[in-house]
Amino acid sequence: MDRSALDTLLNRALLDLLSDRIVARLKARERSALLLFSGTDLGLDPALKSLSKLTDAGWSFEIRRTPDAAGLLTPERLRLLGGARAIPPMAAPGETDIDGALGRNGLVVVPALSVALAARASLGMAEDEVSSLLTGALERGRRVVVARDGVCPASRERNARGLTGNAAFREMLAGHLVRLESYGVELAWAAKLGDAIASPRPGDRGPGPGRRTATPSAPGSRVFGRSEAQTLDSTELRIGADVLITPLAAEELRARHVRVVRV
C-alpha cells in the first residue's frame, strides 16, 4: 500500500471516529434540558416527580432560577433532578450567556410557570436571567415545554388555593397561555410534564404507509448518523428538514443508492 492510500485510509478512520463522537455528543445534548424556575410552587411537586422519571432514564438538567425561587429548590426537590450541582451561579444583570446555556441543552422546560414569568414571556420582555433565557429560546425557535398549572384558570391547585380572581383576571391568565402557545410553546399539565418532554415535538412526522422515516434513538434527536444509515432497509429515506445527516452517513446512503427526501 502506497503512502497516499494509507493517508486516505487514516483520514477516513479519523473522520469516522470524530463523526461518532460528534453524534454521541449531540445525542447526549438532546437528553439534557434547561430548567427555568420562577417564584411559584403551583404544580411544582407533581412536575418534579414527573421529571424524576427522566432523571432515572439518563436525562440531565441544568437549572436557572429567579431570586424568589431559591427557597423552593429544597434538597429533597433537587435530589429528584440530579442534585444541587445542576445549579450554576446566578448571572449578573445583562451577563446571561443565552447562546451558551441553550447550546448545552436540547430544550427549555418551565416546571412551574408563575404569572409574572408568563406575562413577561408573552410580551417578549427579558428583565432577569430566567425571562431572558425563556425569551431567548423563543426568539431562536428552540423547543420549550411549560407546565401550565401555575397560570391556567382551570388548574385544580389554583382553585384549591382560592386563586380564582374574577372573569377578567381569568381571561388575562388564559390569554398569556394562548399567546405562549402561539409562539410554539408546548403546554402540559405538571403531572404529565415528563411524558410531554419525552414525546416527539409536535410537527415531527413519523413513518407513514409504505415509507421508512428516520427515527432517532433519543426522542427529538436531530442527528442521523452512519449506524442509522447502515441499518436502513429502504431505497428512500424521508427525514425532517432540520435533521443533520453526518458526512459518513451521507456517504453510506449514496453508496447504497438511497434517495433522501426532506419533509
GROMACS .gro file of C-alpha atoms in nm:
model
  263
    1MET     CA    1   0.000   0.000   0.000
    2ASP     CA    2   0.147   0.336  -0.101
    3ARG     CA    3   0.161   0.644   0.121
    4SER     CA    4  -0.131   0.816  -0.049
    5ALA     CA    5  -0.365   0.522   0.001
    6LEU     CA    6  -0.255   0.488   0.363
    7ASP     CA    7  -0.320   0.857   0.426
    8THR     CA    8  -0.666   0.820   0.274
    9LEU     CA    9  -0.749   0.525   0.499
   10LEU     CA   10  -0.621   0.707   0.808
   11ASN     CA   11  -0.821   1.018   0.722
   12ARG     CA   12  -1.136   0.814   0.673
   13ALA     CA   13  -1.081   0.635   1.004
   14LEU     CA   14  -1.024   0.967   1.181
   15LEU     CA   15  -1.335   1.117   1.022
   16ASP     CA   16  -1.536   0.811   1.124
   17LEU     CA   17  -1.413   0.842   1.484
   18LEU     CA   18  -1.484   1.216   1.501
   19SER     CA   19  -1.827   1.174   1.345
   20ASP     CA   20  -1.920   0.907   1.600
   21ARG     CA   21  -1.805   1.134   1.884
   22ILE     CA   22  -1.997   1.430   1.744
   23VAL     CA   23  -2.311   1.220   1.706
   24ALA     CA   24  -2.273   1.089   2.063
   25ARG     CA   25  -2.231   1.441   2.198
   26LEU     CA   26  -2.530   1.572   2.004
   27LYS     CA   27  -2.747   1.285   2.119
   28ALA     CA   28  -2.641   1.346   2.481
   29ARG     CA   29  -2.740   1.711   2.434
   30GLU     CA   30  -3.084   1.603   2.318
   31ARG     CA   31  -3.130   1.433   2.658
   32SER     CA   32  -3.038   1.745   2.850
   33ALA     CA   33  -3.284   2.016   2.946
   34LEU     CA   34  -3.250   2.370   3.076
   35LEU     CA   35  -3.497   2.406   3.365
   36LEU     CA   36  -3.623   2.756   3.447
   37PHE     CA   37  -3.776   2.825   3.788
   38SER     CA   38  -3.963   3.138   3.891
   39GLY     CA   39  -4.137   3.228   4.215
   40THR     CA   40  -4.426   2.985   4.232
   41ASP     CA   41  -4.475   2.635   4.366
   42LEU     CA   42  -4.805   2.578   4.188
   43GLY     CA   43  -4.769   2.237   4.026
   44LEU     CA   44  -4.404   2.217   4.128
   45ASP     CA   45  -4.408   1.886   4.317
   46PRO     CA   46  -4.601   1.685   4.055
   47ALA     CA   47  -4.377   1.838   3.787
   48LEU     CA   48  -4.059   1.733   3.968
   49LYS     CA   49  -4.196   1.386   4.032
   50SER     CA   50  -4.266   1.356   3.661
   51LEU     CA   51  -3.919   1.486   3.570
   52SER     CA   52  -3.754   1.237   3.808
   53LYS     CA   53  -3.853   0.959   3.568
   54LEU     CA   54  -3.638   1.128   3.304
   55THR     CA   55  -3.351   1.151   3.552
   56ASP     CA   56  -3.379   0.776   3.605
   57ALA     CA   57  -3.374   0.731   3.225
   58GLY     CA   58  -3.042   0.915   3.192
   59TRP     CA   59  -3.153   1.273   3.132
   60SER     CA   60  -2.953   1.559   3.283
   61PHE     CA   61  -3.071   1.904   3.385
   62GLU     CA   62  -2.920   2.249   3.413
   63ILE     CA   63  -3.117   2.474   3.647
   64ARG     CA   64  -3.161   2.851   3.639
   65ARG     CA   65  -3.384   3.034   3.886
   66THR     CA   66  -3.508   3.375   3.985
   67PRO     CA   67  -3.404   3.503   4.332
   68ASP     CA   68  -3.753   3.443   4.472
   69ALA     CA   69  -3.739   3.077   4.365
   70ALA     CA   70  -3.433   2.997   4.579
   71GLY     CA   71  -3.639   2.874   4.874
   72LEU     CA   72  -3.845   2.646   4.652
   73LEU     CA   73  -3.549   2.431   4.546
   74THR     CA   74  -3.508   2.231   4.866
   75PRO     CA   75  -3.250   1.950   4.892
   76GLU     CA   76  -3.531   1.696   4.864
   77ARG     CA   77  -3.659   1.851   4.543
   78LEU     CA   78  -3.309   1.887   4.399
   79ARG     CA   79  -3.240   1.518   4.454
   80LEU     CA   80  -3.519   1.442   4.208
   81LEU     CA   81  -3.326   1.644   3.946
   82GLY     CA   82  -2.979   1.503   3.998
   83GLY     CA   83  -2.858   1.723   4.285
   84ALA     CA   84  -2.760   2.082   4.355
   85ARG     CA   85  -2.462   2.063   4.119
   86ALA     CA   86  -2.709   2.134   3.840
   87ILE     CA   87  -2.740   2.496   3.956
   88PRO     CA   88  -2.466   2.729   3.827
   89PRO     CA   89  -2.402   3.068   3.990
   90MET     CA   90  -2.664   3.328   3.905
   91ALA     CA   91  -2.554   3.564   3.631
   92ALA     CA   92  -2.535   3.937   3.691
   93PRO     CA   93  -2.794   4.150   3.507
   94GLY     CA   94  -2.707   4.173   3.139
   95GLU     CA   95  -2.445   3.897   3.159
   96THR     CA   96  -2.659   3.592   3.086
   97ASP     CA   97  -2.491   3.369   2.827
   98ILE     CA   98  -2.809   3.281   2.641
   99ASP     CA   99  -2.646   3.102   2.348
  100GLY     CA  100  -2.417   2.906   2.578
  101ALA     CA  101  -2.699   2.785   2.802
  102LEU     CA  102  -2.924   2.698   2.508
  103GLY     CA  103  -2.638   2.533   2.320
  104ARG     CA  104  -2.570   2.290   2.605
  105ASN     CA  105  -2.928   2.167   2.621
  106GLY     CA  106  -3.173   2.018   2.377
  107LEU     CA  107  -3.477   2.205   2.508
  108VAL     CA  108  -3.604   2.450   2.768
  109VAL     CA  109  -3.851   2.344   3.039
  110VAL     CA  110  -4.051   2.553   3.286
  111PRO     CA  111  -4.174   2.313   3.557
  112ALA     CA  112  -4.375   2.578   3.744
  113LEU     CA  113  -4.487   2.884   3.547
  114SER     CA  114  -4.555   3.195   3.752
  115VAL     CA  115  -4.799   3.462   3.637
  116ALA     CA  116  -4.514   3.715   3.628
  117LEU     CA  117  -4.296   3.498   3.402
  118ALA     CA  118  -4.591   3.417   3.175
  119ALA     CA  119  -4.665   3.787   3.139
  120ARG     CA  120  -4.304   3.875   3.057
  121ALA     CA  121  -4.264   3.594   2.806
  122SER     CA  122  -4.594   3.666   2.633
  123LEU     CA  123  -4.478   4.026   2.583
  124GLY     CA  124  -4.122   3.930   2.487
  125MET     CA  125  -3.978   4.103   2.794
  126ALA     CA  126  -3.639   3.996   2.934
  127GLU     CA  127  -3.596   4.154   3.276
  128ASP     CA  128  -3.390   3.891   3.456
  129GLU     CA  129  -3.187   3.580   3.383
  130VAL     CA  130  -3.484   3.343   3.367
  131SER     CA  131  -3.704   3.563   3.147
  132SER     CA  132  -3.400   3.639   2.926
  133LEU     CA  133  -3.338   3.267   2.872
  134LEU     CA  134  -3.704   3.193   2.803
  135THR     CA  135  -3.743   3.485   2.564
  136GLY     CA  136  -3.411   3.397   2.401
  137ALA     CA  137  -3.527   3.040   2.342
  138LEU     CA  138  -3.847   3.164   2.179
  139GLU     CA  139  -3.655   3.411   1.962
  140ARG     CA  140  -3.427   3.132   1.842
  141GLY     CA  141  -3.707   2.886   1.773
  142ARG     CA  142  -3.590   2.641   2.039
  143ARG     CA  143  -3.820   2.379   2.181
  144VAL     CA  144  -3.990   2.499   2.501
  145VAL     CA  145  -4.215   2.284   2.722
  146VAL     CA  146  -4.408   2.452   3.003
  147ALA     CA  147  -4.627   2.319   3.285
  148ARG     CA  148  -4.946   2.522   3.271
  149ASP     CA  149  -5.068   2.464   3.630
  150GLY     CA  150  -4.937   2.791   3.776
  151VAL     CA  151  -5.130   3.008   3.531
  152CYS     CA  152  -5.418   2.809   3.385
  153PRO     CA  153  -5.757   2.920   3.529
  154ALA     CA  154  -5.868   2.555   3.518
  155SER     CA  155  -5.581   2.440   3.740
  156ARG     CA  156  -5.712   2.242   4.035
  157GLU     CA  157  -5.429   2.366   4.254
  158ARG     CA  158  -5.502   2.732   4.176
  159ASN     CA  159  -5.868   2.678   4.253
  160ALA     CA  160  -5.792   2.485   4.572
  161ARG     CA  161  -5.590   2.780   4.700
  162GLY     CA  162  -5.862   3.024   4.609
  163LEU     CA  163  -5.656   3.188   4.334
  164THR     CA  164  -5.951   3.228   4.102
  165GLY     CA  165  -5.992   3.603   4.054
  166ASN     CA  166  -6.282   3.745   3.856
  167ALA     CA  167  -6.373   3.672   3.497
  168ALA     CA  168  -6.144   3.943   3.360
  169PHE     CA  169  -5.848   3.812   3.561
  170ARG     CA  170  -5.908   3.457   3.442
  171GLU     CA  171  -5.930   3.585   3.086
  172MET     CA  172  -5.594   3.755   3.130
  173LEU     CA  173  -5.436   3.432   3.254
  174ALA     CA  174  -5.580   3.231   2.968
  175GLY     CA  175  -5.459   3.497   2.724
  176HIS     CA  176  -5.100   3.454   2.840
  177LEU     CA  177  -5.118   3.081   2.772
  178VAL     CA  178  -5.280   3.129   2.432
  179ARG     CA  179  -5.009   3.373   2.331
  180LEU     CA  180  -4.728   3.146   2.453
  181GLU     CA  181  -4.878   2.854   2.265
  182SER     CA  182  -4.894   3.068   1.952
  183TYR     CA  183  -4.518   3.123   1.991
  184GLY     CA  184  -4.466   2.746   1.973
  185VAL     CA  185  -4.456   2.672   2.346
  186GLU     CA  186  -4.579   2.321   2.431
  187LEU     CA  187  -4.814   2.331   2.730
  188ALA     CA  188  -4.864   2.030   2.957
  189TRP     CA  189  -5.006   1.957   3.299
  190ALA     CA  190  -4.736   1.929   3.563
  191ALA     CA  191  -4.805   1.562   3.635
  192LYS     CA  192  -4.752   1.481   3.265
  193LEU     CA  193  -4.452   1.709   3.207
  194GLY     CA  194  -4.200   1.426   3.172
  195ASP     CA  195  -4.419   1.248   2.918
  196ALA     CA  196  -4.453   1.567   2.713
  197ILE     CA  197  -4.076   1.617   2.709
  198ALA     CA  198  -4.003   1.257   2.607
  199SER     CA  199  -4.262   1.266   2.328
  200PRO     CA  200  -4.166   1.381   1.977
  201ARG     CA  201  -4.204   1.751   1.919
  202PRO     CA  202  -4.543   1.834   1.764
  203GLY     CA  203  -4.500   1.859   1.389
  204ASP     CA  204  -4.227   1.594   1.372
  205ARG     CA  205  -4.358   1.340   1.124
  206GLY     CA  206  -4.350   0.972   1.189
  207PRO     CA  207  -4.343   0.692   0.932
  208GLY     CA  208  -4.643   0.668   0.705
  209PRO     CA  209  -4.773   0.382   0.490
  210GLY     CA  210  -4.512   0.247   0.254
  211ARG     CA  211  -4.220   0.464   0.362
  212ARG     CA  212  -3.930   0.446   0.602
  213THR     CA  213  -3.865   0.756   0.815
  214ALA     CA  214  -3.553   0.811   1.024
  215THR     CA  215  -3.636   0.755   1.391
  216PRO     CA  216  -3.355   0.884   1.615
  217SER     CA  217  -3.259   0.671   1.912
  218ALA     CA  218  -3.350   0.952   2.151
  219PRO     CA  219  -3.684   1.137   2.126
  220GLY     CA  220  -3.636   1.466   1.945
  221SER     CA  221  -3.289   1.375   1.818
  222ARG     CA  222  -3.176   1.592   1.529
  223VAL     CA  223  -2.887   1.374   1.407
  224PHE     CA  224  -2.883   1.086   1.155
  225GLY     CA  225  -2.553   0.900   1.180
  226ARG     CA  226  -2.366   0.630   0.994
  227SER     CA  227  -2.502   0.350   1.215
  228GLU     CA  228  -2.860   0.450   1.126
  229ALA     CA  229  -2.768   0.462   0.758
  230GLN     CA  230  -2.615   0.115   0.774
  231THR     CA  231  -2.932  -0.037   0.922
  232LEU     CA  232  -3.174   0.137   0.685
  233ASP     CA  233  -3.365  -0.122   0.481
  234SER     CA  234  -3.528   0.105   0.222
  235THR     CA  235  -3.431   0.274  -0.102
  236GLU     CA  236  -3.586   0.601   0.018
  237LEU     CA  237  -3.525   0.793   0.338
  238ARG     CA  238  -3.781   1.055   0.442
  239ILE     CA  239  -3.631   1.274   0.712
  240GLY     CA  240  -3.702   1.606   0.879
  241ALA     CA  241  -3.560   1.919   0.720
  242ASP     CA  242  -3.379   2.011   1.043
  243VAL     CA  243  -3.213   1.670   1.098
  244LEU     CA  244  -2.835   1.669   1.047
  245ILE     CA  245  -2.703   1.388   0.827
  246THR     CA  246  -2.338   1.330   0.913
  247PRO     CA  247  -2.083   1.311   0.628
  248LEU     CA  248  -2.024   0.939   0.674
  249ALA     CA  249  -2.398   0.873   0.686
  250ALA     CA  250  -2.441   1.067   0.361
  251GLU     CA  251  -2.162   0.864   0.200
  252GLU     CA  252  -2.323   0.540   0.317
  253LEU     CA  253  -2.658   0.645   0.172
  254ARG     CA  254  -2.503   0.735  -0.162
  255ALA     CA  255  -2.319   0.404  -0.180
  256ARG     CA  256  -2.646   0.219  -0.124
  257HIS     CA  257  -2.833   0.441  -0.374
  258VAL     CA  258  -3.076   0.561  -0.109
  259ARG     CA  259  -3.285   0.863  -0.211
  260VAL     CA  260  -3.308   1.126   0.065
  261VAL     CA  261  -3.633   1.324   0.086
  262ARG     CA  262  -3.654   1.616   0.326
  263VAL     CA  263  -4.001   1.661   0.479
   0.00000   0.00000   0.00000
